[in-house]
Short mmCIF file of C-alpha atoms and ligand atoms in Angstrom, two decimals:
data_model
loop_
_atom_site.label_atom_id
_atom_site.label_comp_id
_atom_site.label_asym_id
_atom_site.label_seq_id
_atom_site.Cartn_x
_atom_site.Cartn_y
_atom_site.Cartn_z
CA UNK A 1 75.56 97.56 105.49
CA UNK A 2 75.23 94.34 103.43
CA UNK A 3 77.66 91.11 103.19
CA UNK A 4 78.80 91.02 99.51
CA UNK A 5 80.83 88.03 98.10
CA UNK A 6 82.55 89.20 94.97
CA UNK A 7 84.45 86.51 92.64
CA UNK A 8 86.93 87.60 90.22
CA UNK A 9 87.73 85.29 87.61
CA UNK A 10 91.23 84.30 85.60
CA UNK A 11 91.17 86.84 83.28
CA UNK A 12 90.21 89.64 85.93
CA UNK A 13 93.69 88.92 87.68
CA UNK A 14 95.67 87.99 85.20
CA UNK A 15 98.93 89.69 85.99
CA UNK A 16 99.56 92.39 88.51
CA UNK A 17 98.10 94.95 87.04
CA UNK A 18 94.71 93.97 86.56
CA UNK A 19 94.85 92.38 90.21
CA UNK A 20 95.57 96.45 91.21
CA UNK A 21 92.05 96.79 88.83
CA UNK A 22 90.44 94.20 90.99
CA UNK A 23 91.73 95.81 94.10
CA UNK A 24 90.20 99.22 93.25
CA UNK A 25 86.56 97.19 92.74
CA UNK A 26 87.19 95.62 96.28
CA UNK A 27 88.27 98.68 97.63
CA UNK A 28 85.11 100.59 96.32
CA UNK A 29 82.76 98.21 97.78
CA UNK A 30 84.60 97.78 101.02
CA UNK A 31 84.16 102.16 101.08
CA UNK A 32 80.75 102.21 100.61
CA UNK A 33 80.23 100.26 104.20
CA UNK A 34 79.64 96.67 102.61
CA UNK A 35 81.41 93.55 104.56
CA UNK A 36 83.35 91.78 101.91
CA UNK A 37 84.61 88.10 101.12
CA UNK A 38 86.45 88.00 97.80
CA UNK A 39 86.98 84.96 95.83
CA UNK A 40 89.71 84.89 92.75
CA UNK A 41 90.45 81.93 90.19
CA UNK A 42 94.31 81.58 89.20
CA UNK A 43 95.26 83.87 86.53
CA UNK A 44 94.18 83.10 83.18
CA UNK A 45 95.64 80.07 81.49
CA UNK A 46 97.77 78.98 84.81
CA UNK A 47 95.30 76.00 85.59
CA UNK A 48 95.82 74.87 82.25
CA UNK A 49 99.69 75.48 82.75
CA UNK A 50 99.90 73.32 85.85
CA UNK A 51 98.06 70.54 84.51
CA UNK A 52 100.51 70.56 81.73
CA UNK A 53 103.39 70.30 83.76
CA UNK A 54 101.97 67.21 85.39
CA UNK A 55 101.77 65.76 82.02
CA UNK A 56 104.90 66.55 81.76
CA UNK A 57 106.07 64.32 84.97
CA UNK A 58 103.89 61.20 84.76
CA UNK A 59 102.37 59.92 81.90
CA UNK A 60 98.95 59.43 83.72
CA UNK A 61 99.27 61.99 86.50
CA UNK A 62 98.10 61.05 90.19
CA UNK A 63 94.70 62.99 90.91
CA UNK A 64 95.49 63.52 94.38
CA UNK A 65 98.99 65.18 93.61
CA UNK A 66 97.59 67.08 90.51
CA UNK A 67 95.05 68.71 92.84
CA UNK A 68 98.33 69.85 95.20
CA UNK A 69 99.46 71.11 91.82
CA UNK A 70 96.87 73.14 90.42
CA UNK A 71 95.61 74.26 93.52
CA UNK A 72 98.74 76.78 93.80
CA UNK A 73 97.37 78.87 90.84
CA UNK A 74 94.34 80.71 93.01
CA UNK A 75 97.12 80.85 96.38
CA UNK A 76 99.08 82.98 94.22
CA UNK A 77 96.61 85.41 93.08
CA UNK A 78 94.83 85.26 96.67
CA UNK A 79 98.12 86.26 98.14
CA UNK A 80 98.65 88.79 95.12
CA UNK A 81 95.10 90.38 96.22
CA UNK A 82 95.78 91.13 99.74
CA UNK A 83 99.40 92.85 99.27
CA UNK A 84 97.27 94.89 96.74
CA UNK A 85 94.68 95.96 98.79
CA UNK A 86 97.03 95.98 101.68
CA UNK A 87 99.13 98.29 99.63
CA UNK A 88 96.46 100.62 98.76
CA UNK A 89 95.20 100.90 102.59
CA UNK A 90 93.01 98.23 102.73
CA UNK A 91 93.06 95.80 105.61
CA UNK A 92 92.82 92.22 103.91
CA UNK A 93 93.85 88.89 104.38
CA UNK A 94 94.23 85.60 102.07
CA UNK A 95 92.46 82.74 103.21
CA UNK A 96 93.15 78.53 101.70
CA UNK A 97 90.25 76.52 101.28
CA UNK A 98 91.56 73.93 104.50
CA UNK A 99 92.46 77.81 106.53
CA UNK A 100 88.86 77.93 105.95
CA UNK A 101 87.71 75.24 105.93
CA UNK A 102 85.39 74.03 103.07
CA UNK A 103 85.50 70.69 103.32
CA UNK A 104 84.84 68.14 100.01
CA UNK A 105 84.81 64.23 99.49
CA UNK A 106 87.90 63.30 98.33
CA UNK A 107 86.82 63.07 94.78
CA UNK A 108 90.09 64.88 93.77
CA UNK A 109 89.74 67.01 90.46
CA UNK A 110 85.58 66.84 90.73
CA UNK A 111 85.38 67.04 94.21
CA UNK A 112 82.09 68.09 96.15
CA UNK A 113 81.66 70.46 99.26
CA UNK A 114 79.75 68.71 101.95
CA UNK A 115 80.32 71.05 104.69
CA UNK A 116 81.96 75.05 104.91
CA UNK A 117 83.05 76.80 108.43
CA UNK A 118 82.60 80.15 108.19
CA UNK A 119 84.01 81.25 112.00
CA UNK A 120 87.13 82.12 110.71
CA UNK A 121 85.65 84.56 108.14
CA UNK A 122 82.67 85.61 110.32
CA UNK A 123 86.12 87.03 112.54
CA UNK A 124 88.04 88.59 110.08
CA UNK A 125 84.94 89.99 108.69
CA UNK A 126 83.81 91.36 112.27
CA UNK A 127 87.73 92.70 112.75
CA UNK A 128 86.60 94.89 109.60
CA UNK A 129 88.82 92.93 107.48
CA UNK A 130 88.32 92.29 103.33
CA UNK A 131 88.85 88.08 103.31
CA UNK A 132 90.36 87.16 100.33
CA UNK A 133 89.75 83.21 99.46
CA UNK A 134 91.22 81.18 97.15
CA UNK A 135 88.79 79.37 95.04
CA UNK A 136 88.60 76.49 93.52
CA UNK A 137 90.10 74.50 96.03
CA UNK A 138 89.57 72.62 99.24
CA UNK A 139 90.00 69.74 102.03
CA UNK A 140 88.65 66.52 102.13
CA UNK A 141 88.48 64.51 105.60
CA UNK A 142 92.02 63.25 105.98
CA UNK A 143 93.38 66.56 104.87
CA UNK A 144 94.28 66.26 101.34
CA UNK A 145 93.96 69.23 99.30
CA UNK A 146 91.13 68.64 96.58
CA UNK A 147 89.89 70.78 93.97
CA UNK A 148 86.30 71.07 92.25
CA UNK A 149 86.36 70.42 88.70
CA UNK A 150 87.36 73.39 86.10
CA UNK A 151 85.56 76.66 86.58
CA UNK A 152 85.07 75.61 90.46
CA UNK A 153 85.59 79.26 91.60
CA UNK A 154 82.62 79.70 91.05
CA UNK A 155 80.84 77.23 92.98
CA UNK A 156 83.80 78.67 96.08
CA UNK A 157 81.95 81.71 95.92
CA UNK A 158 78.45 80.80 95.93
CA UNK A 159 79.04 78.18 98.46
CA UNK A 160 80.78 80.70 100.69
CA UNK A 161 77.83 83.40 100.11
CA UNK A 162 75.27 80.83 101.23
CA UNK A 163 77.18 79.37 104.29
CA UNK A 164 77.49 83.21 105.20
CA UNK A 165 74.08 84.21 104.52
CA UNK A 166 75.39 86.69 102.09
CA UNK A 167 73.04 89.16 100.41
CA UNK A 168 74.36 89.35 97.16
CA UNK A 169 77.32 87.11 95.30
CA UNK A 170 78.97 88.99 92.85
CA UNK A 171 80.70 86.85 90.05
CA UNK A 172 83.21 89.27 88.17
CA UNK A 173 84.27 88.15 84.80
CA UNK A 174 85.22 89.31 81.16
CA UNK A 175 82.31 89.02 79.82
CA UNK A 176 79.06 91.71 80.79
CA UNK A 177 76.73 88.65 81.67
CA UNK A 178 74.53 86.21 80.63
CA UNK A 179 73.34 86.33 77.12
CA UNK A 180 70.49 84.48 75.05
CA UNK A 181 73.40 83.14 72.70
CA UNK A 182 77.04 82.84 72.39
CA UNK A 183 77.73 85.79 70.71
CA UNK A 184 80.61 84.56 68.94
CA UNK A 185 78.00 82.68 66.84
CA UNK A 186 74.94 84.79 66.87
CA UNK A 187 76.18 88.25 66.21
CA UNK A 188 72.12 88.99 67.29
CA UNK A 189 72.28 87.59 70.95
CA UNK A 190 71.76 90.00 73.65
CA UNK A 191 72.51 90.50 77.18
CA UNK A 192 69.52 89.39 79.99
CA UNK A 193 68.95 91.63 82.64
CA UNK A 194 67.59 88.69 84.74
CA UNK A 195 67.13 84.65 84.51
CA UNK A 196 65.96 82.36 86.81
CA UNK A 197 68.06 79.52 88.95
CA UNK A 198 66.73 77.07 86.85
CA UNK A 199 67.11 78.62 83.14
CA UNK A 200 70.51 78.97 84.42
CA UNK A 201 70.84 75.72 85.28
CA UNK A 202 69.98 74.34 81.48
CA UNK A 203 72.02 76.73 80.16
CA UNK A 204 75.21 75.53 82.36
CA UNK A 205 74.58 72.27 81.89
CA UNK A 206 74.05 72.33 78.34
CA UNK A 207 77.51 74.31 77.55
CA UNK A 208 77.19 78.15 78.37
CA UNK A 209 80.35 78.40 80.06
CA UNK A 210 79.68 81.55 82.06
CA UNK A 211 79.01 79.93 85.44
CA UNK A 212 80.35 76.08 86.67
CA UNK A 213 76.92 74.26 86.87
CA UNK A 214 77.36 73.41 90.84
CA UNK A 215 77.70 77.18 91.49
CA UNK A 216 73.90 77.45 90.03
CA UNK A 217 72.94 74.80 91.70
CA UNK A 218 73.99 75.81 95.34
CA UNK A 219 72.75 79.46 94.32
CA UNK A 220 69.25 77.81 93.67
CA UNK A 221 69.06 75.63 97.02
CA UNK A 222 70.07 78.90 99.21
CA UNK A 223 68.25 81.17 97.00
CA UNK A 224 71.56 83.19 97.00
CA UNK A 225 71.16 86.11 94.04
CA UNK A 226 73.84 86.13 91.72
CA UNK A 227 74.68 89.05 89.74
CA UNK A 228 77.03 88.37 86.85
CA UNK A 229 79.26 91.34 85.39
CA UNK A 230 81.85 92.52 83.71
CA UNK A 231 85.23 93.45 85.63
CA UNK A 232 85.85 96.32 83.47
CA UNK A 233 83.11 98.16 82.84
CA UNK A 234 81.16 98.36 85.96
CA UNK A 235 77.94 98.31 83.91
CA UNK A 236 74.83 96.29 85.51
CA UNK A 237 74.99 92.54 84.27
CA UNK A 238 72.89 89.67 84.82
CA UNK A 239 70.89 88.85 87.89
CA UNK A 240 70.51 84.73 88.68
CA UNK A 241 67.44 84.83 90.51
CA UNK A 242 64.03 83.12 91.54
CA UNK A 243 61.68 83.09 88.63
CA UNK A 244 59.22 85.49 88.21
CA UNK A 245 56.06 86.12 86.22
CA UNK A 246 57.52 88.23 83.59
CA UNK A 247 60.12 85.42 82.92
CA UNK A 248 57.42 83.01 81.33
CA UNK A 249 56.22 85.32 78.87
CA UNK A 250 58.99 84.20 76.88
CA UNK A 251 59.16 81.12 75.74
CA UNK A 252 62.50 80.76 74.98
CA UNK A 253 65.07 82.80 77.04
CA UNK A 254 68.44 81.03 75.53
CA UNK A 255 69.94 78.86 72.61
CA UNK A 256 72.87 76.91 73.92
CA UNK A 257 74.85 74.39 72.57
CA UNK A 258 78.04 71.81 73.43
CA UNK A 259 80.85 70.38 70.91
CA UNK A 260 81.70 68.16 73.71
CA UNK A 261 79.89 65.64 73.26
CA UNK A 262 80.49 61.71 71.84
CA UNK A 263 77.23 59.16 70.68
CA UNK A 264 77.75 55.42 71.02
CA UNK A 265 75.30 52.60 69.79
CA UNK A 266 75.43 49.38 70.75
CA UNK A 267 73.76 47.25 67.73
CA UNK A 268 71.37 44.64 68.40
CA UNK A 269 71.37 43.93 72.19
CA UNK A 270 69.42 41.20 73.46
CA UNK A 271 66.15 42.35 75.19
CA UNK A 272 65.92 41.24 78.24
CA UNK A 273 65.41 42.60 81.96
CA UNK A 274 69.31 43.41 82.99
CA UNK A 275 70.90 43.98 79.97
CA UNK A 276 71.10 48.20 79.85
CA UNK A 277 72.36 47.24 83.61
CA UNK A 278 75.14 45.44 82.39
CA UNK A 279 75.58 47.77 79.68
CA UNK A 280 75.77 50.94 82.00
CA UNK A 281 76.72 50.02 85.22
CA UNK A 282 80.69 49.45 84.59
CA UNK A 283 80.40 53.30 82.60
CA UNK A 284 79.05 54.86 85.92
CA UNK A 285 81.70 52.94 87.92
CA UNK A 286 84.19 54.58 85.75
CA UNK A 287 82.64 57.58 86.94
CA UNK A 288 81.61 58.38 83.42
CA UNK A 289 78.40 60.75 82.75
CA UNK A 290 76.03 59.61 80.31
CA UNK A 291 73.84 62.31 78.77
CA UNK A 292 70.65 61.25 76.70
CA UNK A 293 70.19 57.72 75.97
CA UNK A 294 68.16 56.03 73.32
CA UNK A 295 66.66 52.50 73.00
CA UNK A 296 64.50 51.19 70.37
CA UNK A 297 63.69 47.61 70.38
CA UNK A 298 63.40 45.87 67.08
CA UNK A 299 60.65 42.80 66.37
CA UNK A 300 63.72 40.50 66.70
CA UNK A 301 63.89 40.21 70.21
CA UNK A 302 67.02 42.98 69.96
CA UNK A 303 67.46 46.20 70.54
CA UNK A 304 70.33 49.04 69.93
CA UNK A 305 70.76 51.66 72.49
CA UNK A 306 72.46 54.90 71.87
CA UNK A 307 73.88 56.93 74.27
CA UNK A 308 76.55 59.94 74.74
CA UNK A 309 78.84 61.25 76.61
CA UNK A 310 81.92 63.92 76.81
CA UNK A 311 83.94 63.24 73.90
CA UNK A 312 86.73 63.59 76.34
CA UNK A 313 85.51 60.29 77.84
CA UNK A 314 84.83 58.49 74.64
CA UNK A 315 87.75 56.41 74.15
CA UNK A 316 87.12 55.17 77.99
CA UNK A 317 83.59 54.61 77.39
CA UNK A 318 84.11 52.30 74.10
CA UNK A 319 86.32 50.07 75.26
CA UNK A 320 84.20 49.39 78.53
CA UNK A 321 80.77 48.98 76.17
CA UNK A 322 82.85 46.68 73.58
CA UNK A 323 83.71 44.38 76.45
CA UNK A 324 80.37 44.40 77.55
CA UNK A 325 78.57 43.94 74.18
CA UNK A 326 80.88 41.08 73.65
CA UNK A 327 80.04 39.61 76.86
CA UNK A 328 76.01 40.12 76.14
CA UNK A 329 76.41 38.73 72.83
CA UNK A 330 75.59 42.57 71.24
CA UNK A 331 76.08 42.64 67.12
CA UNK A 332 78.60 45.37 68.01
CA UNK A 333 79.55 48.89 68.82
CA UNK A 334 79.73 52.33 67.18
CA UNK A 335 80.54 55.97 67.86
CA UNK A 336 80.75 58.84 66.58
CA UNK A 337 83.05 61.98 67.96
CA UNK A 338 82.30 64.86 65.83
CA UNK A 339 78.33 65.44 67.38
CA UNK A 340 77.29 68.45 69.13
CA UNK A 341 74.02 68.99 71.41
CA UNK A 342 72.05 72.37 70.61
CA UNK A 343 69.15 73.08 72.89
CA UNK A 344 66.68 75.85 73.71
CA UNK A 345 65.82 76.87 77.15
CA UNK A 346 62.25 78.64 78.77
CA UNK A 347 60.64 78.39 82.16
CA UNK A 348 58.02 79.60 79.80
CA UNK A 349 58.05 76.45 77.70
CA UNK A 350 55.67 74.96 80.97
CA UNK A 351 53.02 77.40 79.06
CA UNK A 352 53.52 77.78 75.78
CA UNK A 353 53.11 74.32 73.72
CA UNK A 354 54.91 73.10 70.27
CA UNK A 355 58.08 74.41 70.95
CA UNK A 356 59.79 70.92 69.81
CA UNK A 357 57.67 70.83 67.04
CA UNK A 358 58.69 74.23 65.98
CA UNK A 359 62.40 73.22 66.74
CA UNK A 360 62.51 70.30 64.28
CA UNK A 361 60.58 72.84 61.77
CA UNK A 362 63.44 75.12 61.60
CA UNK A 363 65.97 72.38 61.62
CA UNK A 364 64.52 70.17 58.91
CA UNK A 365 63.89 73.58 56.50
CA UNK A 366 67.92 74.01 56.93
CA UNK A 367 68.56 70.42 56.10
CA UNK A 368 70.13 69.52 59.25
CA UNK A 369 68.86 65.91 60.35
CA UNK A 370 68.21 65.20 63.94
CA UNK A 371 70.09 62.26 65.68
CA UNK A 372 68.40 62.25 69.10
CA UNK A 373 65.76 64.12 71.32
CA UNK A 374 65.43 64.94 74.80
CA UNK A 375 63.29 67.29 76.25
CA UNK A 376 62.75 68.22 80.25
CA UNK A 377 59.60 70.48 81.16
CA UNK A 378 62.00 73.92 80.53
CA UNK A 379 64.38 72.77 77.76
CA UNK A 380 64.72 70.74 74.54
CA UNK A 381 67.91 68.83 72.82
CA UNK A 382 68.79 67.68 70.19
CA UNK A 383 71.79 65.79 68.99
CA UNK A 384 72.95 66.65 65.42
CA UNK A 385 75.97 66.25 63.53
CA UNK A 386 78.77 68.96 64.89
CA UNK A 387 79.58 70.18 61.52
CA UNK A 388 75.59 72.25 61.87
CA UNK A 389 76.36 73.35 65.28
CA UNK A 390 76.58 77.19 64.73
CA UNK A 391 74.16 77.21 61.78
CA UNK A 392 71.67 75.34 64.07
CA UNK A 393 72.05 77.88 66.94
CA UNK A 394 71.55 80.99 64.62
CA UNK A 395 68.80 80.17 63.15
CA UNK A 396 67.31 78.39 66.49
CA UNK A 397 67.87 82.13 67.68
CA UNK A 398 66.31 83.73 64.98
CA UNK A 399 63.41 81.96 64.86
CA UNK A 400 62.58 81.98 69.09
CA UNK A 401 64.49 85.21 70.03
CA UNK A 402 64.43 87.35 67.27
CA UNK A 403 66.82 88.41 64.07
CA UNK A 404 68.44 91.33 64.19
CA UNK A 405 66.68 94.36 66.20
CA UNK A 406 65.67 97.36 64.26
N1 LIG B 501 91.38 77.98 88.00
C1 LIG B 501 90.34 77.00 87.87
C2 LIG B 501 90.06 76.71 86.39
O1 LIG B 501 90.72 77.27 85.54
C3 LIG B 501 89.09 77.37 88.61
C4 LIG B 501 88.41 78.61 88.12
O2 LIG B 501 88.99 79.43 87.41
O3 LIG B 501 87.23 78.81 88.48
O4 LIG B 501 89.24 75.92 86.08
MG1 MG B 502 84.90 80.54 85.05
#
């Protein structure tokens, strides 16, 4: 008998019917002797629904209320769950994040779990009961209900499987796993059968939306395996897992890339010691996440600096960094919103050299110019005009992956 933690996510329960889908899944696993938590996301497009309506009440809508808000969507389908499985002779019971407890900061919308109590699952569990727990969503000290950025199910589930000790957690979605492409763009991209933690770490952070980013990185600290799959076919998907020699044979193992993105440059900045301080300090107050930055100091004694973030953060972004270049004495400011990040990603790129070299090769012989560069030991990025986004990625496939299989 193992512990399984299965997550099902928005579109898996996304009206009544295919919560009595999900229910026959749970009810499977629950029959063939495993002890089960289960996890679910609101239905499809409800988050997006509730944040709407806040809109709709106050032109900039309190976080801590909006998190009250949205965090209804996953107590509905948690509730919906249980009377399922209840209904179909299963003994289960819903479970709220503060019920629970997993406890966050009070970072409402982004919040963080520092701490989860698992006694009150460890007894329904024991009693022989399926626990069904509302993602998403949690408590900070003083009580408040706080939620953990878009896609936080996720992270519910993988935080739950590690403060249980879990053997497996099983992330259910509508897609069969995690594939070496979006295959929306690259008709070629195939499924993997495994990755490791921190492949899938690149990949999330770089824009493959299959997994929120803190779920990977909680999976990786508790070395919890995660198997990604599809809902409806019941076909193996992806294992997340530790690396392992066969990984590194390949050199590249995905090509990922992210519209949202936004490049600033502040022109001519004075060079001297405190300046990019100045510059970036009042951006990470805002809470604002710069991505790759880029300085290149001129024989004038000045310097511009270019730097992006989420385009969704742009317009707060400029107006901070125009006050500050006026303040520094800067030339001036400009942006850019229509700039996307493609990247590849390897574990085998610590062993196999020139793969940035062979990256601009392929990019420069389709004309596409390349704004900015960062590279980390397992990945490399580049920043190039959005408008070559999906002709970058396909041929950034073809040339590390492979074309179309025989
Ligand atoms: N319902 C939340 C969202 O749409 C959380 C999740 O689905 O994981 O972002
Ligand atoms: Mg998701």
């Amino acid at each position: 008998m193992s512990l399984v933690v299965q997550k099902f996510g928005g579109t898996s329960v996304a009206d009544v019917d295919r919560i009595r889908h999900v229910a026959g899944v749970v009810a499977a696993t629950r029959a063939a002797g495993h002890e089960l938590v289960v996890v679910v996301s609101a239905m499809a497009g409800e988050t997006n629904r509730l944040l709407a309506l806040a809109r709709q009440a106050a032109r900039t809508p309190d976080d801590r209320e909006s998190d009250v808000l949205v965090a209804t969507g996953e107590q509905v389908t948690a509730a919906l769950l249980a009377l399922t499985l209840q209904d179909t002779g299963v003994d289960a019971r819903s479970f709220l994040g503060h019920q629970i407890r997993i406890e966050t900061d009070s970072a409402f919308s982004r919040a963080r779990i520092v701490r989860v109590d698992v006694d009150r699952l460890r007894r329904a569990l024991g009693a022989g009961t399926v626990a069904v727990v509302a993602g998403f969503q949690g408590v900070d000290g003083e009580g408040s209900i706080t939620t953990l950025g878009r896609g936080g199910s996720d992270t519910s589930a993988v935080a739950l499987a590690a403060a249980l000790g879990a053997d497996t957690c099983e992330i259910y979605t509508d897609v069969d796993g995690v594939y070496t492409s979006d295959p929306r763009i690259v008709p070629q991209a195939r499924k993997l059968d495994r990755i490791a933690y921190d492949e899938m770490l690149e990949l999330a952070s770089l824009g493959a939306k299959v997994l929120q980013i803190r779920s990977v990185e909680f999976a990786k600290r508790y070395r919890v395996p995660v198997h990604v799959r599809s809902t409806f076919s019941g076909a193996p998907g992806t294992w997340v897992v530790e690396e392992d020699s066969r990984m590194e044979e390949v050199s590249v193992a995905g090509v990922a890339y992210d519209r949202d993105e936004a490049k600033l440059t502040i022109l001519r900045v004075p060079d001297r010691p405190g300046v990019a301080a100045r510059l970036f300090g009042p951006i990470a107050r805002a809470n604002i996440v710069v991505d790759m930055i880029i300085q290149n100091a001129s024989a004038d004694g000045t310097t511009d600096l270019t730097f992006t973030v989420a385009r969704g953060d742009y317009a707060k972004a400029r107006a901070l960094v125009d006050e500050t270049a006026r303040q520094i004495g800067a030339q001036g400011v400009t942006g850019q919103t229509d700039v996307a990040k493609v990247s590849v990603v390897g574990i085998g790129m610590r062993t196999h050299a020139g793969i940035a070299a062979r990256m601009f090769e392929v990019l420069g012989a389709e004309g596409i110019n390349v704004q900015m560069i960062s590279t980390s030991e397992i990945k490399v990025s580049v920043v190039v005009d959005e408008k070559y986004t999906e002709l970058a990625v396909r041929a950034l496939h073809d040339a590390f992956i492979g074309g179309p299989r025989p």
